[in-house]
XYZ file of C-alpha atoms in Angstrom:
373
model
C -49.721 -89.800 36.082
C -52.293 -87.349 37.593
C -50.595 -87.217 40.867
C -47.765 -84.031 39.114
C -50.739 -82.787 37.513
C -52.582 -82.033 41.039
C -49.694 -81.168 42.348
C -48.616 -78.632 39.809
C -52.782 -77.010 39.403
C -52.448 -76.818 43.696
C -48.737 -75.065 42.497
C -50.223 -72.682 40.789
C -53.294 -72.282 42.770
C -51.034 -70.535 45.830
C -49.040 -68.736 43.963
C -52.321 -66.891 42.888
C -53.669 -66.692 46.090
C -50.720 -65.006 47.422
C -51.239 -62.421 44.340
C -54.171 -61.552 44.665
C -53.506 -61.129 48.813
C -50.634 -58.413 48.083
C -52.066 -56.749 46.024
C -55.260 -56.390 47.868
C -55.947 -52.508 48.607
C -57.086 -53.104 51.930
C -58.273 -50.396 53.534
C -59.007 -52.612 57.173
C -54.675 -52.198 57.043
C -54.337 -49.046 55.128
C -52.448 -45.701 57.771
C -53.525 -42.491 55.961
C -50.190 -40.238 55.335
C -50.226 -37.098 57.711
C -52.169 -33.779 56.396
C -49.313 -31.232 57.007
C -50.995 -29.401 59.754
C -51.502 -32.792 62.083
C -48.371 -33.606 60.986
C -46.625 -30.358 62.557
C -49.175 -29.994 65.657
C -47.399 -33.440 66.346
C -43.945 -31.709 66.619
C -42.583 -33.702 63.694
C -42.620 -33.340 59.326
C -45.217 -35.076 57.488
C -43.467 -38.176 55.777
C -44.886 -40.608 53.059
C -45.763 -40.645 49.576
C -49.090 -38.107 50.513
C -47.409 -36.455 52.548
C -48.333 -32.840 51.388
C -44.505 -30.148 52.305
C -44.583 -29.042 55.770
C -44.812 -25.573 54.369
C -47.530 -26.489 51.893
C -51.069 -24.587 54.422
C -53.321 -27.673 55.474
C -57.065 -27.154 55.402
C -57.336 -29.551 59.241
C -57.272 -26.868 61.803
C -54.452 -28.231 64.124
C -55.245 -30.111 67.454
C -55.786 -28.308 70.782
C -52.835 -29.750 73.350
C -53.845 -30.775 77.177
C -50.741 -28.931 78.619
C -49.205 -26.081 76.992
C -45.463 -25.377 76.276
C -43.195 -23.998 74.914
C -43.278 -26.463 71.829
C -47.068 -26.791 71.567
C -48.253 -23.493 71.737
C -45.349 -22.963 68.921
C -46.908 -26.186 66.722
C -50.677 -24.924 67.173
C -50.166 -21.084 66.058
C -47.886 -22.158 63.506
C -50.200 -24.501 62.320
C -52.992 -21.810 62.962
C -50.879 -19.250 60.904
C -50.553 -21.786 57.811
C -54.503 -22.994 58.451
C -55.987 -19.644 59.041
C -53.654 -16.676 58.796
C -51.668 -14.618 61.867
C -54.405 -12.552 63.103
C -56.524 -15.575 63.729
C -53.383 -16.961 65.676
C -52.756 -13.953 67.831
C -55.756 -13.934 68.268
C -56.384 -17.198 69.863
C -53.254 -16.149 71.982
C -54.627 -13.159 73.255
C -57.228 -16.196 75.478
C -54.765 -18.533 76.222
C -52.734 -16.101 77.713
C -55.754 -15.250 79.374
C -57.046 -18.732 80.787
C -53.740 -19.683 80.899
C -50.943 -16.918 82.241
C -48.047 -19.131 82.978
C -48.212 -19.310 79.029
C -46.917 -15.770 79.476
C -43.677 -17.425 80.516
C -42.535 -18.411 77.299
C -44.931 -17.209 74.620
C -42.536 -13.813 72.814
C -40.109 -16.059 71.497
C -43.695 -18.257 69.160
C -44.659 -15.150 68.549
C -41.569 -15.014 66.615
C -42.004 -17.649 64.931
C -45.215 -16.793 64.013
C -43.542 -13.662 62.349
C -41.182 -16.213 60.065
C -44.318 -18.273 59.536
C -46.171 -15.170 58.689
C -43.678 -13.714 56.846
C -43.413 -17.095 54.594
C -46.995 -17.409 54.242
C -47.306 -13.675 52.551
C -43.601 -14.410 50.091
C -41.813 -11.780 52.039
C -44.548 -9.792 51.542
C -43.660 -7.141 54.535
C -46.706 -5.352 54.429
C -49.248 -7.779 54.726
C -47.273 -9.645 57.138
C -47.094 -6.958 59.961
C -51.177 -5.615 59.037
C -52.366 -8.227 61.863
C -51.419 -5.695 64.856
C -50.868 -7.823 67.706
C -49.038 -6.527 70.724
C -49.736 -10.212 72.482
C -46.658 -11.540 74.069
C -44.477 -8.177 74.032
C -45.587 -7.598 70.626
C -43.428 -10.672 69.745
C -45.008 -11.457 66.320
C -43.969 -8.217 64.896
C -39.908 -8.889 65.887
C -40.419 -11.704 63.907
C -41.551 -10.353 61.082
C -39.102 -7.290 61.348
C -35.947 -10.342 61.955
C -36.828 -12.335 59.075
C -37.788 -9.747 56.422
C -34.382 -8.412 57.853
C -32.309 -11.296 56.988
C -33.860 -11.372 53.474
C -32.666 -7.630 52.871
C -30.220 -8.251 50.012
C -28.090 -5.490 51.896
C -29.065 -5.727 55.995
C -27.166 -2.706 57.119
C -28.942 -0.496 55.181
C -32.452 -1.903 55.506
C -31.885 -1.685 59.615
C -32.918 2.258 59.013
C -35.619 1.854 56.815
C -37.126 -0.915 57.356
C -39.581 0.391 60.134
C -40.533 3.604 58.489
C -42.162 5.711 58.930
C -43.835 4.928 62.241
C -40.473 3.848 63.163
C -41.748 2.258 66.743
C -39.481 0.888 69.614
C -41.313 -1.779 69.057
C -40.222 -2.110 65.116
C -36.814 -1.642 66.356
C -36.496 -3.907 69.409
C -37.209 -6.140 66.422
C -34.696 -4.725 64.391
C -31.955 -5.859 66.861
C -33.545 -9.784 67.472
C -32.772 -9.515 63.469
C -29.276 -7.987 63.426
C -28.806 -10.947 66.216
C -29.862 -12.872 63.030
C -27.847 -11.517 60.130
C -24.410 -11.463 62.716
C -25.789 -15.444 63.760
C -24.616 -14.051 67.128
C -22.407 -11.486 66.776
C -22.760 -9.041 69.194
C -20.197 -6.314 68.489
C -21.246 -6.661 64.494
C -25.232 -6.463 65.513
C -24.275 -3.238 67.455
C -22.411 -1.562 65.125
C -26.017 -2.690 62.712
C -28.227 -0.974 65.826
C -25.443 1.989 65.809
C -27.256 3.457 62.118
C -30.371 5.329 64.110
C -29.709 8.938 64.452
C -31.686 9.006 67.776
C -30.689 7.626 71.163
C -33.659 6.175 71.970
C -33.661 4.449 68.661
C -30.058 2.467 69.400
C -31.500 1.581 72.939
C -34.602 -0.037 71.732
C -32.257 -1.944 68.647
C -29.966 -2.733 71.798
C -32.689 -4.143 73.536
C -33.384 -6.787 70.792
C -29.461 -7.336 70.112
C -29.839 -8.854 74.147
C -33.237 -10.598 74.472
C -31.458 -12.361 71.185
C -28.474 -13.268 73.354
C -29.751 -14.601 76.412
C -32.879 -15.965 75.270
C -31.968 -16.907 71.172
C -35.247 -18.515 69.807
C -35.534 -22.401 69.953
C -32.741 -24.611 68.499
C -30.461 -21.834 67.827
C -26.858 -24.133 67.723
C -25.081 -20.845 68.435
C -26.006 -19.989 71.081
C -24.194 -20.648 74.368
C -21.540 -20.978 72.319
C -21.119 -17.111 73.176
C -22.043 -16.980 77.000
C -18.628 -19.600 78.167
C -19.062 -21.003 81.121
C -15.370 -20.015 81.954
C -15.528 -15.808 80.883
C -18.844 -16.274 82.681
C -17.566 -17.979 86.066
C -15.296 -14.743 85.657
C -17.172 -12.044 85.190
C -21.085 -12.480 86.828
C -23.390 -10.697 84.166
C -20.692 -10.933 80.996
C -20.553 -9.772 78.032
C -22.032 -6.812 79.644
C -18.614 -5.015 81.304
C -16.918 -4.960 77.543
C -19.860 -3.633 75.840
C -20.111 0.363 74.109
C -21.361 2.735 77.099
C -25.042 2.859 74.056
C -25.528 -1.100 74.886
C -24.372 -1.422 78.491
C -27.680 -0.455 79.787
C -29.727 -3.266 77.733
C -26.823 -5.876 78.074
C -27.735 -5.582 82.025
C -30.967 -4.980 81.607
C -31.446 -8.860 80.525
C -28.368 -10.933 81.903
C -31.217 -11.630 84.601
C -32.380 -14.140 81.740
C -29.318 -16.606 81.719
C -29.210 -16.487 85.253
C -32.085 -17.447 86.104
C -32.173 -20.752 82.810
C -28.994 -21.416 84.980
C -30.725 -21.865 88.288
C -33.658 -23.841 87.449
C -35.900 -20.798 88.254
C -39.144 -22.824 87.853
C -38.381 -25.583 90.582
C -35.791 -22.928 92.083
C -38.283 -20.339 93.624
C -35.490 -18.965 95.780
C -34.264 -18.216 92.347
C -35.541 -14.426 92.001
C -34.084 -13.660 95.840
C -30.942 -14.850 94.802
C -30.995 -13.057 91.194
C -30.849 -9.949 93.141
C -28.129 -11.009 95.044
C -26.062 -11.575 92.141
C -27.423 -8.375 89.941
C -24.945 -6.453 92.725
C -21.850 -8.131 91.946
C -22.036 -5.462 89.031
C -19.628 -3.355 88.886
C -20.831 0.436 88.696
C -24.361 1.573 90.342
C -26.135 2.026 86.994
C -25.097 -1.818 86.058
C -26.680 -2.386 89.525
C -29.918 -0.651 88.475
C -30.278 -2.294 85.713
C -29.583 -5.990 86.482
C -32.225 -5.052 89.018
C -34.944 -3.874 87.204
C -34.344 -6.670 84.421
C -34.536 -9.471 87.438
C -38.102 -7.872 88.340
C -39.437 -7.605 84.830
C -38.196 -11.084 84.651
C -40.015 -12.196 88.047
C -43.057 -11.049 86.429
C -42.674 -12.365 82.884
C -42.356 -16.118 84.742
C -44.477 -15.537 87.244
C -47.052 -12.656 85.917
C -50.093 -14.770 87.117
C -49.304 -13.767 90.387
C -48.171 -10.563 90.802
C -48.920 -9.922 94.860
C -46.039 -12.871 95.585
C -43.908 -11.123 92.544
C -43.778 -7.949 94.603
C -42.715 -9.472 97.849
C -39.762 -11.304 95.913
C -38.437 -7.712 95.507
C -38.973 -6.476 98.538
C -36.553 -9.171 99.844
C -34.227 -6.695 97.865
C -31.989 -5.801 101.408
C -32.115 -1.556 99.942
C -34.169 1.133 99.249
C -33.338 1.707 95.453
C -32.850 -2.243 94.333
C -36.468 -2.839 95.678
C -37.607 0.397 93.203
C -35.273 -1.014 90.881
C -37.292 -4.422 90.943
C -40.132 -2.764 91.006
C -39.506 -0.589 88.195
C -38.669 -3.899 86.446
C -42.687 -5.586 87.554
C -43.783 -2.564 86.732
C -42.326 -2.283 83.305
C -43.493 -5.722 82.388
C -47.090 -5.576 83.020
C -47.592 -3.060 81.425
C -45.832 -4.688 78.288
C -48.041 -7.738 78.952
C -51.079 -5.938 78.868
C -49.982 -3.555 75.745
C -50.938 -0.747 77.812
C -48.928 1.476 79.547
C -51.498 2.176 82.672
C -51.677 -1.230 83.285
C -49.546 -1.226 86.252
C -51.162 1.501 88.005
C -55.271 0.885 87.679
C -54.505 -3.472 88.018
C -51.148 -4.118 89.705
C -50.682 -1.381 92.451
C -54.060 -1.434 94.043
C -53.363 -5.082 94.969
C -49.965 -4.524 96.452
C -50.007 -2.653 100.064
C -47.145 -0.748 101.991
C -44.073 -0.137 100.770
C -44.502 -2.624 97.884
C -47.500 -1.152 96.472
C -45.501 2.726 96.934
C -43.130 1.581 94.914
C -45.204 0.492 92.297
C -46.876 3.876 91.680
C -43.622 5.359 91.978
C -42.410 3.437 89.200
C -46.244 3.524 86.981
C -47.040 3.794 83.972
C -43.443 2.791 83.108
C -41.502 2.941 79.776
C -43.421 0.171 78.564
C -40.127 0.196 75.818
C -38.195 -3.298 77.010
C -40.596 -6.911 77.263
């Protein structure tokens, strides 16, 4: 008679033990939910019941990655903007570009995203967001703030000519061009009509530069970008869609077309792509468009190789004609000035590094306009 009772007692003890194990908060096995900043740096959205929303600032400092790539740089700076402020993030970026010059090849679109994050952080307060002036990486931060604010405007077409007031600087208006592409969903003619609202030709040009930089080098993750550059039309027309643009916008289009050429010719693994790109520019239909394309190729060559300027000048010197070597040098000089936010930077720190015709072409172009990034 005791055996069934013993079995029953053993059964209840077993159930009680399982319940205790299941309900005990074992600290050694618990996995803490990641902070918003830590998750952002890792390139993923924070998850789990203890995770903060991805838009909420975190008190955790972002982690410095072992290698800077577009993604690691973006994640680091956006997280730092959330934790601290965009001024700190941009100052850090300045130091990063000095220690790792190769970052200049991809930091401009990253600073756009810092601008987006800053405007979100300050709840759309444009004045607050632009109160952190820093021209690092070709004024990309300002461009990002402007394009994001333009998207939020109830009437973007009206905001085009007022958002950058009263100063109406070229860098701010360039940002308007990026923003026009955002709000028009990469509809180039629609974006051009927005830029055409500016009263001065130089303002239209600055705005147009933003349009075509956005077309050929869209912000990361834009699913509609490549649809605007169909392979069949690019094969039939070397710098598509530049030839079909209105006269006021053709120069900017040809200047930025080399971005797409270099991206599709694996310039990082194929250094000959830069000289090959100069030959590709000769397929443009007019002398002016060939010159604009060659300037753009010089600018991109410097941007992607800012840590070896003498080599960049050597690539320009490989062009077959004097005029193209000079055009390439002009682009090289303009990007050097933009990168260092100083219109005399090329004359004082680039040209002295060069010799012979390369030095002469550099001095001829310096100080450069500094308007196109």
